[in-house]
Amino acid sequence: MNIPESGIAFDRIADTYDADSTNALVSRWLRRQLWAWLATLFPSGSYLLELGCGTGEDAVWFAQRGVRVLATDISPRMLALTEQKAAEHGVAARVQTQLLDFDRPESWQLPENAFDGVYSNYGALNCTANWSALGTALARVVRPSGCAAFGIINRFSLLETLWHAAHLDLRTASRRWRGKAIAQIGGVDFLIYYPTPRHFCAAFGAAWQPRMLRGWGIFLPPSDLYGALARRPRLFRLLCGLERCAAHFSPSAYLADQFWIVLQRR
Ligand SMILES: C[S@@+](CC[C@H](N)C(=O)[O-])C[C@H]1O[C@@H](n2cnc3c(N)ncnc32)[C@H](O)[C@@H]1O
């Protein structure tokens, strides 16, 4: 399979991804909120498809709760780490892996109506703008009434804009506004796409009914500022409390750093 630039980039940083990203204090806290939310959507016994699984953090958590997961990614190294993590946690039987490009859903060979749901987190789906083809392909493989739950980096992040504008870095302050920007990861340049929640729902298509929208990162800063916050535990606790309150107010999803969205297959 032809590996796109985004896959090459993440493959190169796969071995340090957990230390640098997954285990950062703010990431851990956010993932705990995410898990509480996912647990209500996908009960034990479900069979799920994960897109852009990374090192398998979510897949292993699901498997420990009796959910079976087909964890997919375009980075072979990420898939190897997912298998290793599943084996270390004793849940290898519930986590299968597969090399799959979510940017080319027409090439998938997945059975129809096989999954109870699909999920993808931490901005994996920002590595494509092909959300329309993705929505169509997922409507074929997820059973009717099954849910799709995604964590996506937002087009407008109030905090990021204010922070960088206050530091007179207007270029970074407005970098997402065009809906795409070049990212550099592992020394590889590739495009990252930033939809608004409305734009994402429209592109995902009529086969999916929006069910829930939540914003995260109204008070907690974007990932490049996680390190600074980790050194200020009292501020961190205060922002977490404020964040929890704001998350229940769905219009905040239009100004938060990332949004979590649930769509249901019609
Ligand atoms: C920011 S990481 C998120 C990983 C994981 N979901 C998490 O919660 O930590 C993005 C992941 O998407 C994968 N990815 C990027 N482009 C992809 C594509 N076209 N098809 C499938 N996976 C892709 C990368 O290899 C990487 O593992």
PDB file of C-alpha atoms and ligand atoms in Angstrom:
ATOM      1  CA  MET A   1       0.000   0.000   0.000  1.00  0.00           C
ATOM      2  CA  ASN A   2       1.162   3.528  -0.781  1.00  0.00           C
ATOM      3  CA  ILE A   3       1.789   5.303   2.540  1.00  0.00           C
ATOM      4  CA  PRO A   4       0.766   9.011   2.458  1.00  0.00           C
ATOM      5  CA  GLU A   5       2.994  11.728   3.959  1.00  0.00           C
ATOM      6  CA  SER A   6       0.886  11.839   7.137  1.00  0.00           C
ATOM      7  CA  GLY A   7       1.541   8.113   7.664  1.00  0.00           C
ATOM      8  CA  ILE A   8       5.287   8.477   7.051  1.00  0.00           C
ATOM      9  CA  ALA A   9       5.368  11.364   9.541  1.00  0.00           C
ATOM     10  CA  PHE A  10       3.597   9.468  12.339  1.00  0.00           C
ATOM     11  CA  ASP A  11       5.559   6.306  11.629  1.00  0.00           C
ATOM     12  CA  ARG A  12       8.762   8.245  12.341  1.00  0.00           C
ATOM     13  CA  ILE A  13       7.555   9.514  15.728  1.00  0.00           C
ATOM     14  CA  ALA A  14       5.637   6.383  16.755  1.00  0.00           C
ATOM     15  CA  ASP A  15       8.211   5.181  19.297  1.00  0.00           C
ATOM     16  CA  THR A  16       8.175   8.456  21.241  1.00  0.00           C
ATOM     17  CA  TYR A  17       4.462   9.264  20.706  1.00  0.00           C
ATOM     18  CA  ASP A  18       3.299   7.999  24.099  1.00  0.00           C
ATOM     19  CA  ALA A  19       6.072   9.748  26.036  1.00  0.00           C
ATOM     20  CA  ASP A  20       5.624  13.015  24.134  1.00  0.00           C
ATOM     21  CA  SER A  21       1.846  13.108  23.640  1.00  0.00           C
ATOM     22  CA  THR A  22      -0.260  10.341  25.201  1.00  0.00           C
ATOM     23  CA  ASN A  23       1.276  10.651  28.664  1.00  0.00           C
ATOM     24  CA  ALA A  24       1.283  14.473  28.878  1.00  0.00           C
ATOM     25  CA  LEU A  25      -0.756  15.560  31.908  1.00  0.00           C
ATOM     26  CA  VAL A  26      -3.397  17.461  29.907  1.00  0.00           C
ATOM     27  CA  SER A  27      -3.708  14.641  27.325  1.00  0.00           C
ATOM     28  CA  ARG A  28      -4.263  12.114  30.108  1.00  0.00           C
ATOM     29  CA  TRP A  29      -6.959  14.251  31.709  1.00  0.00           C
ATOM     30  CA  LEU A  30      -8.698  14.829  28.381  1.00  0.00           C
ATOM     31  CA  ARG A  31      -8.545  11.143  27.520  1.00  0.00           C
ATOM     32  CA  ARG A  32     -10.215  10.281  30.829  1.00  0.00           C
ATOM     33  CA  GLN A  33     -13.113  12.625  29.918  1.00  0.00           C
ATOM     34  CA  LEU A  34     -13.184  11.045  26.487  1.00  0.00           C
ATOM     35  CA  TRP A  35     -13.358   7.523  27.913  1.00  0.00           C
ATOM     36  CA  ALA A  36     -16.237   8.434  30.253  1.00  0.00           C
ATOM     37  CA  TRP A  37     -18.069   9.709  27.184  1.00  0.00           C
ATOM     38  CA  LEU A  38     -17.210   6.734  24.930  1.00  0.00           C
ATOM     39  CA  ALA A  39     -18.242   4.252  27.648  1.00  0.00           C
ATOM     40  CA  THR A  40     -21.831   5.546  27.434  1.00  0.00           C
ATOM     41  CA  LEU A  41     -21.906   5.020  23.658  1.00  0.00           C
ATOM     42  CA  PHE A  42     -20.335   1.594  23.218  1.00  0.00           C
ATOM     43  CA  PRO A  43     -21.151  -1.058  25.848  1.00  0.00           C
ATOM     44  CA  SER A  44     -19.285  -4.292  26.499  1.00  0.00           C
ATOM     45  CA  GLY A  45     -19.854  -6.778  23.674  1.00  0.00           C
ATOM     46  CA  SER A  46     -19.746  -4.110  20.927  1.00  0.00           C
ATOM     47  CA  TYR A  47     -17.513  -4.517  17.888  1.00  0.00           C
ATOM     48  CA  LEU A  48     -15.862  -1.231  16.844  1.00  0.00           C
ATOM     49  CA  LEU A  49     -13.764   0.147  14.035  1.00  0.00           C
ATOM     50  CA  GLU A  50     -11.074   2.643  15.026  1.00  0.00           C
ATOM     51  CA  LEU A  51      -9.555   4.991  12.433  1.00  0.00           C
ATOM     52  CA  GLY A  52      -6.017   6.286  13.067  1.00  0.00           C
ATOM     53  CA  CYS A  53      -5.491   4.245  16.236  1.00  0.00           C
ATOM     54  CA  GLY A  54      -1.946   5.465  16.913  1.00  0.00           C
ATOM     55  CA  THR A  55      -0.330   3.426  19.693  1.00  0.00           C
ATOM     56  CA  GLY A  56      -3.637   1.771  20.603  1.00  0.00           C
ATOM     57  CA  GLU A  57      -4.364   3.641  23.836  1.00  0.00           C
ATOM     58  CA  ASP A  58      -8.129   3.772  23.230  1.00  0.00           C
ATOM     59  CA  ALA A  59      -8.352   0.319  21.635  1.00  0.00           C
ATOM     60  CA  VAL A  60      -6.728  -1.297  24.691  1.00  0.00           C
ATOM     61  CA  TRP A  61      -8.988   0.636  27.063  1.00  0.00           C
ATOM     62  CA  PHE A  62     -12.060  -0.573  25.135  1.00  0.00           C
ATOM     63  CA  ALA A  63     -10.768  -4.151  25.026  1.00  0.00           C
ATOM     64  CA  GLN A  64     -10.291  -4.121  28.814  1.00  0.00           C
ATOM     65  CA  ARG A  65     -14.024  -3.341  29.006  1.00  0.00           C
ATOM     66  CA  GLY A  66     -15.114  -6.260  26.865  1.00  0.00           C
ATOM     67  CA  VAL A  67     -15.341  -4.401  23.537  1.00  0.00           C
ATOM     68  CA  ARG A  68     -13.725  -5.869  20.411  1.00  0.00           C
ATOM     69  CA  VAL A  69     -11.854  -3.403  18.223  1.00  0.00           C
ATOM     70  CA  LEU A  70     -10.486  -3.466  14.698  1.00  0.00           C
ATOM     71  CA  ALA A  71      -7.754  -0.854  15.224  1.00  0.00           C
ATOM     72  CA  THR A  72      -6.582   0.642  11.931  1.00  0.00           C
ATOM     73  CA  ASP A  73      -3.858   3.080  10.973  1.00  0.00           C
ATOM     74  CA  ILE A  74      -1.684   3.892   7.976  1.00  0.00           C
ATOM     75  CA  SER A  75       1.539   3.726  10.018  1.00  0.00           C
ATOM     76  CA  PRO A  76       2.930   0.164  10.278  1.00  0.00           C
ATOM     77  CA  ARG A  77       4.938   1.136  13.366  1.00  0.00           C
ATOM     78  CA  MET A  78       1.834   2.519  15.135  1.00  0.00           C
ATOM     79  CA  LEU A  79       0.057  -0.775  14.412  1.00  0.00           C
ATOM     80  CA  ALA A  80       2.994  -2.781  15.798  1.00  0.00           C
ATOM     81  CA  LEU A  81       2.907  -0.688  18.994  1.00  0.00           C
ATOM     82  CA  THR A  82      -0.859  -1.222  19.281  1.00  0.00           C
ATOM     83  CA  GLU A  83      -0.357  -5.000  19.061  1.00  0.00           C
ATOM     84  CA  GLN A  84       2.415  -4.833  21.654  1.00  0.00           C
ATOM     85  CA  LYS A  85       0.302  -2.738  24.052  1.00  0.00           C
ATOM     86  CA  ALA A  86      -2.684  -5.068  23.650  1.00  0.00           C
ATOM     87  CA  ALA A  87      -0.461  -8.093  24.399  1.00  0.00           C
ATOM     88  CA  GLU A  88       1.101  -6.398  27.453  1.00  0.00           C
ATOM     89  CA  HIS A  89      -2.382  -5.706  28.847  1.00  0.00           C
ATOM     90  CA  GLY A  90      -3.608  -9.232  28.124  1.00  0.00           C
ATOM     91  CA  VAL A  91      -6.276  -8.163  25.620  1.00  0.00           C
ATOM     92  CA  ALA A  92      -4.673  -9.218  22.322  1.00  0.00           C
ATOM     93  CA  ALA A  93      -7.668 -11.459  21.563  1.00  0.00           C
ATOM     94  CA  ARG A  94      -9.984  -8.421  21.481  1.00  0.00           C
ATOM     95  CA  VAL A  95      -7.736  -6.065  19.472  1.00  0.00           C
ATOM     96  CA  GLN A  96      -7.140  -6.830  15.812  1.00  0.00           C
ATOM     97  CA  THR A  97      -5.066  -4.429  13.721  1.00  0.00           C
ATOM     98  CA  GLN A  98      -5.192  -3.559  10.040  1.00  0.00           C
ATOM     99  CA  LEU A  99      -3.252  -1.224   7.762  1.00  0.00           C
ATOM    100  CA  LEU A 100      -5.950   1.042   6.329  1.00  0.00           C
ATOM    101  CA  ASP A 101      -5.898   4.455   4.663  1.00  0.00           C
ATOM    102  CA  PHE A 102      -8.905   6.523   5.731  1.00  0.00           C
ATOM    103  CA  ASP A 103      -8.089   8.949   2.926  1.00  0.00           C
ATOM    104  CA  ARG A 104      -8.903   6.253   0.332  1.00  0.00           C
ATOM    105  CA  PRO A 105     -12.052   4.563   1.665  1.00  0.00           C
ATOM    106  CA  GLU A 106     -12.854   3.257  -1.830  1.00  0.00           C
ATOM    107  CA  SER A 107      -9.957   0.793  -1.375  1.00  0.00           C
ATOM    108  CA  TRP A 108     -11.286  -0.699   1.910  1.00  0.00           C
ATOM    109  CA  GLN A 109     -12.269  -4.331   1.983  1.00  0.00           C
ATOM    110  CA  LEU A 110     -14.435  -4.375   5.097  1.00  0.00           C
ATOM    111  CA  PRO A 111     -17.688  -6.343   5.396  1.00  0.00           C
ATOM    112  CA  GLU A 112     -21.044  -4.540   5.247  1.00  0.00           C
ATOM    113  CA  ASN A 113     -22.823  -3.673   8.522  1.00  0.00           C
ATOM    114  CA  ALA A 114     -20.044  -5.440  10.450  1.00  0.00           C
ATOM    115  CA  PHE A 115     -19.478  -2.820  13.152  1.00  0.00           C
ATOM    116  CA  ASP A 116     -21.632  -1.485  15.985  1.00  0.00           C
ATOM    117  CA  GLY A 117     -19.772   1.790  15.716  1.00  0.00           C
ATOM    118  CA  VAL A 118     -16.666   3.664  14.658  1.00  0.00           C
ATOM    119  CA  TYR A 119     -14.452   6.141  16.494  1.00  0.00           C
ATOM    120  CA  SER A 120     -11.355   8.211  15.896  1.00  0.00           C
ATOM    121  CA  ASN A 121      -9.571  10.523  18.289  1.00  0.00           C
ATOM    122  CA  TYR A 122      -6.999  13.221  18.810  1.00  0.00           C
ATOM    123  CA  GLY A 123      -7.268  14.742  15.402  1.00  0.00           C
ATOM    124  CA  ALA A 124      -6.519  11.689  13.264  1.00  0.00           C
ATOM    125  CA  LEU A 125      -9.329  12.721  10.893  1.00  0.00           C
ATOM    126  CA  ASN A 126      -7.689  16.139  10.482  1.00  0.00           C
ATOM    127  CA  CYS A 127      -5.150  14.299   8.287  1.00  0.00           C
ATOM    128  CA  THR A 128      -7.776  14.069   5.510  1.00  0.00           C
ATOM    129  CA  ALA A 129     -10.359  16.368   3.927  1.00  0.00           C
ATOM    130  CA  ASN A 130     -12.093  13.407   2.349  1.00  0.00           C
ATOM    131  CA  TRP A 131     -14.862  13.367   5.005  1.00  0.00           C
ATOM    132  CA  SER A 132     -17.590  12.959   2.425  1.00  0.00           C
ATOM    133  CA  ALA A 133     -16.198   9.709   0.984  1.00  0.00           C
ATOM    134  CA  LEU A 134     -15.459   8.575   4.533  1.00  0.00           C
ATOM    135  CA  GLY A 135     -19.071   9.154   5.621  1.00  0.00           C
ATOM    136  CA  THR A 136     -20.317   7.128   2.656  1.00  0.00           C
ATOM    137  CA  ALA A 137     -17.899   4.244   3.277  1.00  0.00           C
ATOM    138  CA  LEU A 138     -18.642   4.143   6.999  1.00  0.00           C
ATOM    139  CA  ALA A 139     -22.393   4.102   6.350  1.00  0.00           C
ATOM    140  CA  ARG A 140     -21.760   0.836   4.516  1.00  0.00           C
ATOM    141  CA  VAL A 141     -19.726  -0.888   7.249  1.00  0.00           C
ATOM    142  CA  VAL A 142     -21.526   0.398  10.395  1.00  0.00           C
ATOM    143  CA  ARG A 143     -24.911  -1.168  11.108  1.00  0.00           C
ATOM    144  CA  PRO A 144     -28.061   1.019  11.079  1.00  0.00           C
ATOM    145  CA  SER A 145     -28.389   3.004  14.379  1.00  0.00           C
ATOM    146  CA  GLY A 146     -24.681   2.477  15.063  1.00  0.00           C
ATOM    147  CA  CYS A 147     -22.729   5.538  16.217  1.00  0.00           C
ATOM    148  CA  ALA A 148     -19.669   7.363  14.928  1.00  0.00           C
ATOM    149  CA  ALA A 149     -17.708   9.264  17.605  1.00  0.00           C
ATOM    150  CA  PHE A 150     -14.870  11.552  16.577  1.00  0.00           C
ATOM    151  CA  GLY A 151     -12.472  13.936  18.279  1.00  0.00           C
ATOM    152  CA  ILE A 152     -11.445  16.605  15.772  1.00  0.00           C
ATOM    153  CA  ILE A 153      -9.207  19.679  15.965  1.00  0.00           C
ATOM    154  CA  ASN A 154     -11.382  22.726  15.387  1.00  0.00           C
ATOM    155  CA  ARG A 155     -11.007  25.457  12.789  1.00  0.00           C
ATOM    156  CA  PHE A 156     -11.370  28.267  15.334  1.00  0.00           C
ATOM    157  CA  SER A 157      -9.644  28.004  18.692  1.00  0.00           C
ATOM    158  CA  LEU A 158     -10.344  31.127  20.703  1.00  0.00           C
ATOM    159  CA  LEU A 159      -7.585  30.428  23.216  1.00  0.00           C
ATOM    160  CA  GLU A 160      -4.927  29.659  20.611  1.00  0.00           C
ATOM    161  CA  THR A 161      -5.779  32.828  18.693  1.00  0.00           C
ATOM    162  CA  LEU A 162      -5.756  35.043  21.799  1.00  0.00           C
ATOM    163  CA  TRP A 163      -2.528  33.509  23.107  1.00  0.00           C
ATOM    164  CA  HIS A 164      -0.546  33.962  19.905  1.00  0.00           C
ATOM    165  CA  ALA A 165      -2.101  37.365  19.142  1.00  0.00           C
ATOM    166  CA  ALA A 166      -1.053  38.534  22.624  1.00  0.00           C
ATOM    167  CA  HIS A 167       2.482  37.450  21.702  1.00  0.00           C
ATOM    168  CA  LEU A 168       2.178  39.407  18.425  1.00  0.00           C
ATOM    169  CA  ASP A 169       2.448  36.197  16.392  1.00  0.00           C
ATOM    170  CA  LEU A 170      -0.512  36.875  14.117  1.00  0.00           C
ATOM    171  CA  ARG A 171       0.506  34.232  11.607  1.00  0.00           C
ATOM    172  CA  THR A 172       0.216  31.413  14.176  1.00  0.00           C
ATOM    173  CA  ALA A 173      -2.848  33.083  15.720  1.00  0.00           C
ATOM    174  CA  SER A 174      -4.736  32.737  12.414  1.00  0.00           C
ATOM    175  CA  ARG A 175      -3.073  29.588  11.036  1.00  0.00           C
ATOM    176  CA  ARG A 176      -6.231  27.396  11.050  1.00  0.00           C
ATOM    177  CA  TRP A 177      -8.642  29.923   9.618  1.00  0.00           C
ATOM    178  CA  ARG A 178      -8.159  28.931   5.975  1.00  0.00           C
ATOM    179  CA  GLY A 179      -9.241  25.410   6.879  1.00  0.00           C
ATOM    180  CA  LYS A 180      -5.832  23.871   6.222  1.00  0.00           C
ATOM    181  CA  ALA A 181      -2.229  24.367   7.242  1.00  0.00           C
ATOM    182  CA  ILE A 182       1.071  22.606   6.752  1.00  0.00           C
ATOM    183  CA  ALA A 183       2.190  20.493   9.689  1.00  0.00           C
ATOM    184  CA  GLN A 184       5.718  19.263  10.164  1.00  0.00           C
ATOM    185  CA  ILE A 185       6.047  16.024  12.118  1.00  0.00           C
ATOM    186  CA  GLY A 186       9.074  13.752  12.123  1.00  0.00           C
ATOM    187  CA  GLY A 187      10.695  16.070   9.549  1.00  0.00           C
ATOM    188  CA  VAL A 188       7.849  15.465   7.050  1.00  0.00           C
ATOM    189  CA  ASP A 189       5.554  18.236   5.787  1.00  0.00           C
ATOM    190  CA  PHE A 190       1.904  17.379   5.172  1.00  0.00           C
ATOM    191  CA  LEU A 191      -1.461  19.146   5.134  1.00  0.00           C
ATOM    192  CA  ILE A 192      -3.744  19.199   8.147  1.00  0.00           C
ATOM    193  CA  TYR A 193      -7.372  20.163   7.554  1.00  0.00           C
ATOM    194  CA  TYR A 194      -9.555  22.029  10.049  1.00  0.00           C
ATOM    195  CA  PRO A 195     -13.334  21.713   9.660  1.00  0.00           C
ATOM    196  CA  THR A 196     -15.910  23.505  11.765  1.00  0.00           C
ATOM    197  CA  PRO A 197     -18.467  21.137  13.372  1.00  0.00           C
ATOM    198  CA  ARG A 198     -21.075  22.321  10.845  1.00  0.00           C
ATOM    199  CA  HIS A 199     -18.728  21.799   7.900  1.00  0.00           C
ATOM    200  CA  PHE A 200     -17.799  18.313   9.133  1.00  0.00           C
ATOM    201  CA  CYS A 201     -21.453  17.209   9.581  1.00  0.00           C
ATOM    202  CA  ALA A 202     -22.431  18.500   6.136  1.00  0.00           C
ATOM    203  CA  ALA A 203     -19.493  16.724   4.487  1.00  0.00           C
ATOM    204  CA  PHE A 204     -20.085  13.469   6.366  1.00  0.00           C
ATOM    205  CA  GLY A 205     -23.404  13.169   4.596  1.00  0.00           C
ATOM    206  CA  ALA A 206     -27.108  12.523   4.934  1.00  0.00           C
ATOM    207  CA  ALA A 207     -26.652   8.907   6.039  1.00  0.00           C
ATOM    208  CA  TRP A 208     -25.587  10.255   9.446  1.00  0.00           C
ATOM    209  CA  GLN A 209     -27.684  12.158  11.963  1.00  0.00           C
ATOM    210  CA  PRO A 210     -25.746  14.467  14.359  1.00  0.00           C
ATOM    211  CA  ARG A 211     -26.504  13.424  17.953  1.00  0.00           C
ATOM    212  CA  MET A 212     -24.078  15.225  20.230  1.00  0.00           C
ATOM    213  CA  LEU A 213     -21.481  17.973  20.053  1.00  0.00           C
ATOM    214  CA  ARG A 214     -19.041  18.977  22.749  1.00  0.00           C
ATOM    215  CA  GLY A 215     -16.062  21.329  22.756  1.00  0.00           C
ATOM    216  CA  TRP A 216     -12.816  20.815  24.670  1.00  0.00           C
ATOM    217  CA  GLY A 217     -10.103  23.421  24.976  1.00  0.00           C
ATOM    218  CA  ILE A 218     -12.032  26.555  25.862  1.00  0.00           C
ATOM    219  CA  PHE A 219      -9.932  26.984  29.010  1.00  0.00           C
ATOM    220  CA  LEU A 220      -7.266  24.295  28.572  1.00  0.00           C
ATOM    221  CA  PRO A 221      -4.650  25.370  26.021  1.00  0.00           C
ATOM    222  CA  PRO A 222      -3.736  23.584  22.746  1.00  0.00           C
ATOM    223  CA  SER A 223      -1.089  20.855  22.877  1.00  0.00           C
ATOM    224  CA  ASP A 224       1.955  23.067  22.252  1.00  0.00           C
ATOM    225  CA  LEU A 225       1.281  24.728  25.637  1.00  0.00           C
ATOM    226  CA  TYR A 226       0.677  21.505  27.635  1.00  0.00           C
ATOM    227  CA  GLY A 227       4.241  21.537  29.059  1.00  0.00           C
ATOM    228  CA  ALA A 228       3.864  25.051  30.504  1.00  0.00           C
ATOM    229  CA  LEU A 229       0.569  24.108  32.169  1.00  0.00           C
ATOM    230  CA  ALA A 230       1.931  20.877  33.674  1.00  0.00           C
ATOM    231  CA  ARG A 231       4.350  22.994  35.726  1.00  0.00           C
ATOM    232  CA  ARG A 232       1.415  24.893  37.324  1.00  0.00           C
ATOM    233  CA  PRO A 233      -0.738  22.233  39.078  1.00  0.00           C
ATOM    234  CA  ARG A 234      -3.157  24.661  40.796  1.00  0.00           C
ATOM    235  CA  LEU A 235      -3.878  26.497  37.562  1.00  0.00           C
ATOM    236  CA  PHE A 236      -4.263  23.135  35.836  1.00  0.00           C
ATOM    237  CA  ARG A 237      -6.895  21.994  38.372  1.00  0.00           C
ATOM    238  CA  LEU A 238      -8.775  25.275  38.055  1.00  0.00           C
ATOM    239  CA  LEU A 239      -8.833  25.088  34.242  1.00  0.00           C
ATOM    240  CA  CYS A 240      -9.994  21.453  34.334  1.00  0.00           C
ATOM    241  CA  GLY A 241     -12.963  22.467  36.520  1.00  0.00           C
ATOM    242  CA  LEU A 242     -13.874  25.341  34.179  1.00  0.00           C
ATOM    243  CA  GLU A 243     -13.425  23.086  31.173  1.00  0.00           C
ATOM    244  CA  ARG A 244     -15.859  20.512  32.546  1.00  0.00           C
ATOM    245  CA  CYS A 245     -18.537  23.187  32.947  1.00  0.00           C
ATOM    246  CA  ALA A 246     -17.962  24.666  29.459  1.00  0.00           C
ATOM    247  CA  ALA A 247     -18.044  21.263  27.755  1.00  0.00           C
ATOM    248  CA  HIS A 248     -21.759  20.858  28.509  1.00  0.00           C
ATOM    249  CA  PHE A 249     -22.545  24.054  26.670  1.00  0.00           C
ATOM    250  CA  SER A 250     -22.556  22.872  23.039  1.00  0.00           C
ATOM    251  CA  PRO A 251     -22.043  26.305  21.327  1.00  0.00           C
ATOM    252  CA  SER A 252     -18.575  26.261  22.964  1.00  0.00           C
ATOM    253  CA  ALA A 253     -17.709  23.564  20.420  1.00  0.00           C
ATOM    254  CA  TYR A 254     -17.403  26.303  17.803  1.00  0.00           C
ATOM    255  CA  LEU A 255     -14.610  28.085  19.697  1.00  0.00           C
ATOM    256  CA  ALA A 256     -12.871  25.235  21.515  1.00  0.00           C
ATOM    257  CA  ASP A 257      -9.519  23.777  20.473  1.00  0.00           C
ATOM    258  CA  GLN A 258     -11.168  20.462  19.545  1.00  0.00           C
ATOM    259  CA  PHE A 259     -14.712  19.166  19.239  1.00  0.00           C
ATOM    260  CA  TRP A 260     -16.134  15.759  19.954  1.00  0.00           C
ATOM    261  CA  ILE A 261     -19.034  14.784  17.807  1.00  0.00           C
ATOM    262  CA  VAL A 262     -21.398  11.814  17.735  1.00  0.00           C
ATOM    263  CA  LEU A 263     -23.348  10.954  14.597  1.00  0.00           C
ATOM    264  CA  GLN A 264     -25.823   8.121  14.286  1.00  0.00           C
ATOM    265  CA  ARG A 265     -26.280   5.974  11.205  1.00  0.00           C
ATOM    266  CA  ARG A 266     -29.811   6.436   9.856  1.00  0.00           C
TER     267      ARG A 266
HETATM  268  C1  LIG B   1      -2.537  12.468  16.163  1.00  0.00           C
HETATM  269  S1  LIG B   1      -2.408  10.715  15.916  1.00  0.00           S
HETATM  270  C2  LIG B   1      -3.773  10.143  16.907  1.00  0.00           C
HETATM  271  C3  LIG B   1      -3.560   8.738  17.385  1.00  0.00           C
HETATM  272  C4  LIG B   1      -4.611   8.161  18.312  1.00  0.00           C
HETATM  273  N1  LIG B   1      -5.951   8.207  17.736  1.00  0.00           N
HETATM  274  C5  LIG B   1      -4.618   8.804  19.681  1.00  0.00           C
HETATM  275  O1  LIG B   1      -5.705   8.990  20.226  1.00  0.00           O
HETATM  276  O2  LIG B   1      -3.549   9.050  20.245  1.00  0.00           O
HETATM  277  C6  LIG B   1      -3.004  10.501  14.247  1.00  0.00           C
HETATM  278  C7  LIG B   1      -2.939   9.075  13.738  1.00  0.00           C
HETATM  279  O3  LIG B   1      -3.589   9.030  12.458  1.00  0.00           O
HETATM  280  C8  LIG B   1      -2.824   8.204  11.605  1.00  0.00           C
HETATM  281  N2  LIG B   1      -3.074   8.593  10.201  1.00  0.00           N
HETATM  282  C9  LIG B   1      -2.659   9.726   9.573  1.00  0.00           C
HETATM  283  N3  LIG B   1      -3.065   9.700   8.279  1.00  0.00           N
HETATM  284  C10 LIG B   1      -3.760   8.544   8.102  1.00  0.00           C
HETATM  285  C11 LIG B   1      -4.456   7.974   6.995  1.00  0.00           C
HETATM  286  N4  LIG B   1      -4.497   8.584   5.807  1.00  0.00           N
HETATM  287  N5  LIG B   1      -5.080   6.775   7.179  1.00  0.00           N
HETATM  288  C12 LIG B   1      -5.049   6.144   8.389  1.00  0.00           C
HETATM  289  N6  LIG B   1      -4.408   6.645   9.472  1.00  0.00           N
HETATM  290  C13 LIG B   1      -3.771   7.839   9.331  1.00  0.00           C
HETATM  291  C14 LIG B   1      -1.390   8.442  12.029  1.00  0.00           C
HETATM  292  O4  LIG B   1      -0.519   7.405  11.612  1.00  0.00           O
HETATM  293  C15 LIG B   1      -1.539   8.562  13.549  1.00  0.00           C
HETATM  294  O5  LIG B   1      -1.386   7.311  14.172  1.00  0.00           O
END
